[in-house]
GROMACS .gro file of C-alpha atoms in nm:
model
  227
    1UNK     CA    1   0.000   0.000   0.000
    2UNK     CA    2   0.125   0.340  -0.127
    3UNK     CA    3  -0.008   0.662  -0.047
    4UNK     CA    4   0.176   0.938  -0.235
    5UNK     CA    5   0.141   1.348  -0.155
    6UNK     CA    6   0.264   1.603  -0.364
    7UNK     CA    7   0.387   1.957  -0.269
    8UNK     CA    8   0.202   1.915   0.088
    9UNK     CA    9  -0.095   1.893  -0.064
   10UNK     CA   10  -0.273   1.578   0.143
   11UNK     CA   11  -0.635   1.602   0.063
   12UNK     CA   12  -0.513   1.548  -0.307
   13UNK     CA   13  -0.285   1.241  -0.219
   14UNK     CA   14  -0.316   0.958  -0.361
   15UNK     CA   15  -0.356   0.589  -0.300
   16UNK     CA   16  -0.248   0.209  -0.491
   17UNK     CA   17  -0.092  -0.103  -0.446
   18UNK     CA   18   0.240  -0.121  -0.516
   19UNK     CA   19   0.455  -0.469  -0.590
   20UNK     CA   20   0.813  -0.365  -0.577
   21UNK     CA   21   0.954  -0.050  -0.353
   22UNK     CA   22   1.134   0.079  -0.649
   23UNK     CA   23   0.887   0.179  -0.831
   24UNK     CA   24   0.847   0.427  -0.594
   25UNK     CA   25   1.203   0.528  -0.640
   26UNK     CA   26   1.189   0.563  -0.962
   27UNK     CA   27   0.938   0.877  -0.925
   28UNK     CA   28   1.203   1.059  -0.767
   29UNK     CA   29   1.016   1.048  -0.415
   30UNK     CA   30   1.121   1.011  -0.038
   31UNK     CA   31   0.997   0.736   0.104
   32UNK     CA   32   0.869   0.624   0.428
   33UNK     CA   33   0.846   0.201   0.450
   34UNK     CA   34   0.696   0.044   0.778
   35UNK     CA   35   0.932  -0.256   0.687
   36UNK     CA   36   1.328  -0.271   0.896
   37UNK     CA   37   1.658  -0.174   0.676
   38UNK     CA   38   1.951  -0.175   0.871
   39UNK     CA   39   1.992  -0.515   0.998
   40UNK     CA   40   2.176  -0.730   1.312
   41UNK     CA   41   2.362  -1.038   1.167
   42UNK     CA   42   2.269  -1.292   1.413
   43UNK     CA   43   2.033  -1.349   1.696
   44UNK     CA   44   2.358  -1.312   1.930
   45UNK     CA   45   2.401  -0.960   1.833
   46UNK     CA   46   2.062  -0.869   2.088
   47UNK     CA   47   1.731  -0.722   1.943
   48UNK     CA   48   1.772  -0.392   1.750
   49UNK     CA   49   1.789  -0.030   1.934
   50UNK     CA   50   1.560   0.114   1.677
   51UNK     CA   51   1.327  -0.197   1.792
   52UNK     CA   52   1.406  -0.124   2.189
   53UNK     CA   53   1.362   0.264   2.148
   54UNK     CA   54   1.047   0.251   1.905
   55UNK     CA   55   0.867   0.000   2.236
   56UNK     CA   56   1.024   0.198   2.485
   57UNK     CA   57   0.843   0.587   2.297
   58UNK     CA   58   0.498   0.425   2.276
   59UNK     CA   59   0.529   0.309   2.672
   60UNK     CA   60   0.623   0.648   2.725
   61UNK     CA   61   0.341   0.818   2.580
   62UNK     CA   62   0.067   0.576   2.694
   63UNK     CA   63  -0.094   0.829   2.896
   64UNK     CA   64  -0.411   0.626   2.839
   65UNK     CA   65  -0.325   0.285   2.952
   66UNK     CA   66  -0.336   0.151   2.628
   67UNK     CA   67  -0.279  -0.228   2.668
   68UNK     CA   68   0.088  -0.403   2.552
   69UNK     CA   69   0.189  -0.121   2.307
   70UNK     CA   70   0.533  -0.222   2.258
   71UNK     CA   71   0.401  -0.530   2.122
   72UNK     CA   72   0.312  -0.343   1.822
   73UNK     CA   73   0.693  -0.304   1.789
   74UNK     CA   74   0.794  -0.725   1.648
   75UNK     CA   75   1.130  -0.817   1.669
   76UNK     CA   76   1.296  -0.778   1.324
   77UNK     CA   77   1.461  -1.072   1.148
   78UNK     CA   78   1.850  -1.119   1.158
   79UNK     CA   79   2.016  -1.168   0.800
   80UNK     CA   80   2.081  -1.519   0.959
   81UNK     CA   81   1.704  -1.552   0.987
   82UNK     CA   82   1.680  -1.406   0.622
   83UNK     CA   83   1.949  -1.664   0.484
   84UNK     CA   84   1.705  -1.977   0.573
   85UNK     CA   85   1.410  -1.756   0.471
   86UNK     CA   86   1.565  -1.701   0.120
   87UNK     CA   87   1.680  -2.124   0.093
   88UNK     CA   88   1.323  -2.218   0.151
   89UNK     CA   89   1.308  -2.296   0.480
   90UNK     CA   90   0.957  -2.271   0.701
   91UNK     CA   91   0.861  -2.141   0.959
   92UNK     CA   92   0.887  -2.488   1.151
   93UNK     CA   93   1.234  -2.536   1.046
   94UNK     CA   94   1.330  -2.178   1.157
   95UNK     CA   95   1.170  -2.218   1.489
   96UNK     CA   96   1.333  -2.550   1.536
   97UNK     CA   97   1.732  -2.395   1.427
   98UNK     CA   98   1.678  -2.077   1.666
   99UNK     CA   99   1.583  -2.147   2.021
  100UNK     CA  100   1.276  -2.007   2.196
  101UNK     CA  101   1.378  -1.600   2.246
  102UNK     CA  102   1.596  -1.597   1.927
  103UNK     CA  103   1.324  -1.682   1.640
  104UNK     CA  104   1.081  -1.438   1.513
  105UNK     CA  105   0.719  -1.415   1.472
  106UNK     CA  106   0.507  -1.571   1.226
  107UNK     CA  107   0.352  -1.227   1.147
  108UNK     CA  108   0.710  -1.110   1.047
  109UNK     CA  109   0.769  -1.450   0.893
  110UNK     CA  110   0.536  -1.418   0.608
  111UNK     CA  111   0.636  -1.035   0.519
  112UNK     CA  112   1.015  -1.137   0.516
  113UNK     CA  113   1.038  -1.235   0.149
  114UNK     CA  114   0.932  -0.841   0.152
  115UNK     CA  115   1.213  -0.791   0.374
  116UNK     CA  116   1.434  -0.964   0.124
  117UNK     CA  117   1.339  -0.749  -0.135
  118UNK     CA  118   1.363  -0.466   0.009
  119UNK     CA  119   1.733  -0.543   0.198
  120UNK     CA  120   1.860  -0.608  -0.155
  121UNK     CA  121   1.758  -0.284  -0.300
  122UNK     CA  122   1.850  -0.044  -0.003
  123UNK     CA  123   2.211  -0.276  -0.086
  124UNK     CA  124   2.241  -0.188  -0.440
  125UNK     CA  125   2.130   0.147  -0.365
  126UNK     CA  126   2.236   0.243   0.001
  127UNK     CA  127   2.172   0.598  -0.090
  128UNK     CA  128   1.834   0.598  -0.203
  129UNK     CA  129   1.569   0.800  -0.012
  130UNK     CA  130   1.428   0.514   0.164
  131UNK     CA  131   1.347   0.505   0.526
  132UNK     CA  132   1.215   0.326   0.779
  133UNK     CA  133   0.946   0.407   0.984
  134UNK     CA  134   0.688   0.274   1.251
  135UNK     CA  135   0.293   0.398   1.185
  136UNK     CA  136   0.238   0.365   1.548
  137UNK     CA  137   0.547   0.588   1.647
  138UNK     CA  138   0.425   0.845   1.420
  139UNK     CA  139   0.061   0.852   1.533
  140UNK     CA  140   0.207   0.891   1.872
  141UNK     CA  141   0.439   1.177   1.777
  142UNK     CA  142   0.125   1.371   1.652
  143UNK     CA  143  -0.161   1.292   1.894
  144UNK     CA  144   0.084   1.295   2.159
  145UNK     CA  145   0.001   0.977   2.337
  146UNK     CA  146  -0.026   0.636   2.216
  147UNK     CA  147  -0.374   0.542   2.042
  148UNK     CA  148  -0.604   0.293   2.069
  149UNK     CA  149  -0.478  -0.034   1.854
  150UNK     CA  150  -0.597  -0.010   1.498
  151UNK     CA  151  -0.841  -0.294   1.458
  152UNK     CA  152  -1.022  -0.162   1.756
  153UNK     CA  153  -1.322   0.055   1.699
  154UNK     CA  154  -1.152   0.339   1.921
  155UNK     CA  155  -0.856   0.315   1.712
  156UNK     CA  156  -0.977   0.289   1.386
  157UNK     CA  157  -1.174   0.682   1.473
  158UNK     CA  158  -0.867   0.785   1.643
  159UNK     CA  159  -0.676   0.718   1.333
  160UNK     CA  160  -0.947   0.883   1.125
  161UNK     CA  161  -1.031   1.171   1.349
  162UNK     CA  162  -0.660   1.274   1.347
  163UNK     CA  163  -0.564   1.208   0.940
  164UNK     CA  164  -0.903   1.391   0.902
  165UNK     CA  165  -0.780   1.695   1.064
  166UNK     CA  166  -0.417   1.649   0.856
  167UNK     CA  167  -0.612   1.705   0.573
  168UNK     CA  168  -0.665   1.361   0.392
  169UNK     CA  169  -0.941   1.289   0.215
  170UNK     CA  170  -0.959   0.909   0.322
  171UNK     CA  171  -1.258   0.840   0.156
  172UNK     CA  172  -1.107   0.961  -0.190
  173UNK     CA  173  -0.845   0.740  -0.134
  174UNK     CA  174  -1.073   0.413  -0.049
  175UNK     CA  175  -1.227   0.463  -0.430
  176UNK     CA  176  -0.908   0.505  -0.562
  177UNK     CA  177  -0.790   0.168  -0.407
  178UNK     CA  178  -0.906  -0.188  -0.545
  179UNK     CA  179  -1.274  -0.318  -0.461
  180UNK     CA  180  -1.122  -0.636  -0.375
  181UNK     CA  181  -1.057  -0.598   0.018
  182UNK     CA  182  -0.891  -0.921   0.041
  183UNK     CA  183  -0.609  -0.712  -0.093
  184UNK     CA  184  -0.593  -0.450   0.161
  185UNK     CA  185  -0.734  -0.325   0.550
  186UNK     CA  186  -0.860   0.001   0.633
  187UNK     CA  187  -0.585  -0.014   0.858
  188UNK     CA  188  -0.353  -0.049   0.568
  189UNK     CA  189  -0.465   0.275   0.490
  190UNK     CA  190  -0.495   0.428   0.795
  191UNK     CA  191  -0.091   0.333   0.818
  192UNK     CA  192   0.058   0.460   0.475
  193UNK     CA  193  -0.137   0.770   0.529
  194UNK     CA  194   0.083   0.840   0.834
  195UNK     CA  195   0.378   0.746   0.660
  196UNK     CA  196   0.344   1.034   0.415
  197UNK     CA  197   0.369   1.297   0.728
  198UNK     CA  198   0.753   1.110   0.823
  199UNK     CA  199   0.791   1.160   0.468
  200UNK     CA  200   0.785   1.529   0.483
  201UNK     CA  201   0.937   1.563   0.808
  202UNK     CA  202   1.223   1.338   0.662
  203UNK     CA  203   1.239   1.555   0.296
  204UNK     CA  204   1.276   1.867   0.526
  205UNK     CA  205   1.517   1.744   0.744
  206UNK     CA  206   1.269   1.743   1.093
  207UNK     CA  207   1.237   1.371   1.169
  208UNK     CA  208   1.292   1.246   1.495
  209UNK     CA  209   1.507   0.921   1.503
  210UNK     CA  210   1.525   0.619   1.676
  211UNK     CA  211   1.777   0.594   1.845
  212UNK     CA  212   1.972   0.907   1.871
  213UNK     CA  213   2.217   0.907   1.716
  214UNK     CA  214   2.109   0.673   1.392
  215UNK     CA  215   2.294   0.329   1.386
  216UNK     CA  216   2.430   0.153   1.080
  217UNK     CA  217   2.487  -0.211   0.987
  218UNK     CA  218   2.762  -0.372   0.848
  219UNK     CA  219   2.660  -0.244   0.483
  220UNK     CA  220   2.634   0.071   0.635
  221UNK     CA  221   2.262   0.113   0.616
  222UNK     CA  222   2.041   0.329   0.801
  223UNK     CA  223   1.968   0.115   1.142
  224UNK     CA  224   1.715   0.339   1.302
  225UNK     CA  225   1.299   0.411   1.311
  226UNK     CA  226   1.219   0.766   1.153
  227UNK     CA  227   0.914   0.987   1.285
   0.00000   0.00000   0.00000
């Protein structure tokens, strides 16, 4: 799901479905994924700081109570994990090579071929204007508290009151998006929306990072959540 704004101007954006990231590139725009880029190599290295810091900002501003937000944040694959991914290997077989606390979730197990993809590229092109974000950090960073989770009927008018009052037209974007739903979630929506506004921030040079400073991995890629 892609949601593109040009010159600022949100309640023109636009909305489709789009295979391969580089497409995207290829319009010349700055782009904010919700997918990881910089990388650990093992399971031994520990869990990312962008992953730590992105749980430890929506704890902080749960003024609300909001149940387990850090869990929002999953634990992003190793390039060990990757290398089984990328030989065929299930998720049974991955489970049973990394111990309990060391394997990943099957949610992120079934978007890693995505992960794949998208490693490569940043790889071949380590300076392209790709960067990583979290929708739920960004929500946060503009309601100024943590919101209500996203399938949740709370969450879902949360998420609409505030892109509402951004200026997006989210109902102009639902036509402009396929009929089939089995291809996307309001939610879906609701997230690349979000995205665009850490797109800005990022083309003007007023994102917040996590962590401060920015890491990089050993291919010296951006290792850090943008907001």
């Amino acid at each position: 799901m892609a949601v593109s704004v040009r010159d600022g101007a949100r309640s023109g954006a636009t909305a489709r479905i789009v295979p391969p990231a580089e497409e995207l590139l290829e319009e010349g725009a700055c782009v904010a994924i919700d997918m990881p880029i910089g990388l650990v190599d093992t399971p031994a290295d520990g869990p990312r700081a962008a992953d730590r810091a992105a749980r430890a900002f929506l704890a902080a501003h749960n003024h609300d109570a909001v149940r387990g937000p850090g869990a929002r944040v999953f634990a992003s694959p190793t390039r060990a994990h990757l290398a089984l991914i990328a030989a065929g290997a299930s998720y049974a077989a991955l489970r049973a090579r990394f111990p309990k606390g060391q394997s990943i979730s099957k949610q992120c197990f079934h978007i890693c071929p995505k992960i794949l993809e998208l490693d490569a590229l940043c790889r071949r092109r380590p300076e392209a204007a790709l960067w990583e974000a979290h929708p739920e950090v960004t929500f946060a960073s503009l309601a100024g508290r943590t919101l209500a989770p996203k399938k949740s009927r709370a969450g879902a008018a949360q998420r609409e009151q505030l892109l509402g009052a951004l200026g997006f037209d989210l109902e102009s974007l639902t036509r402009q998006l396929p009929a089939r739903r089995a291809l996307w979630a309001k939610d879906d929506l609701y997230d690349a929306c979000v995205l665009t506004v850490t797109a800005e921030r990022v083309a003007l040079g007023a994102q917040g990072t996590l962590p401060v400073p920015p890491e990089r991995d050993g291919f010296g890629l951006r290792r850090a959540i943008h907001f």
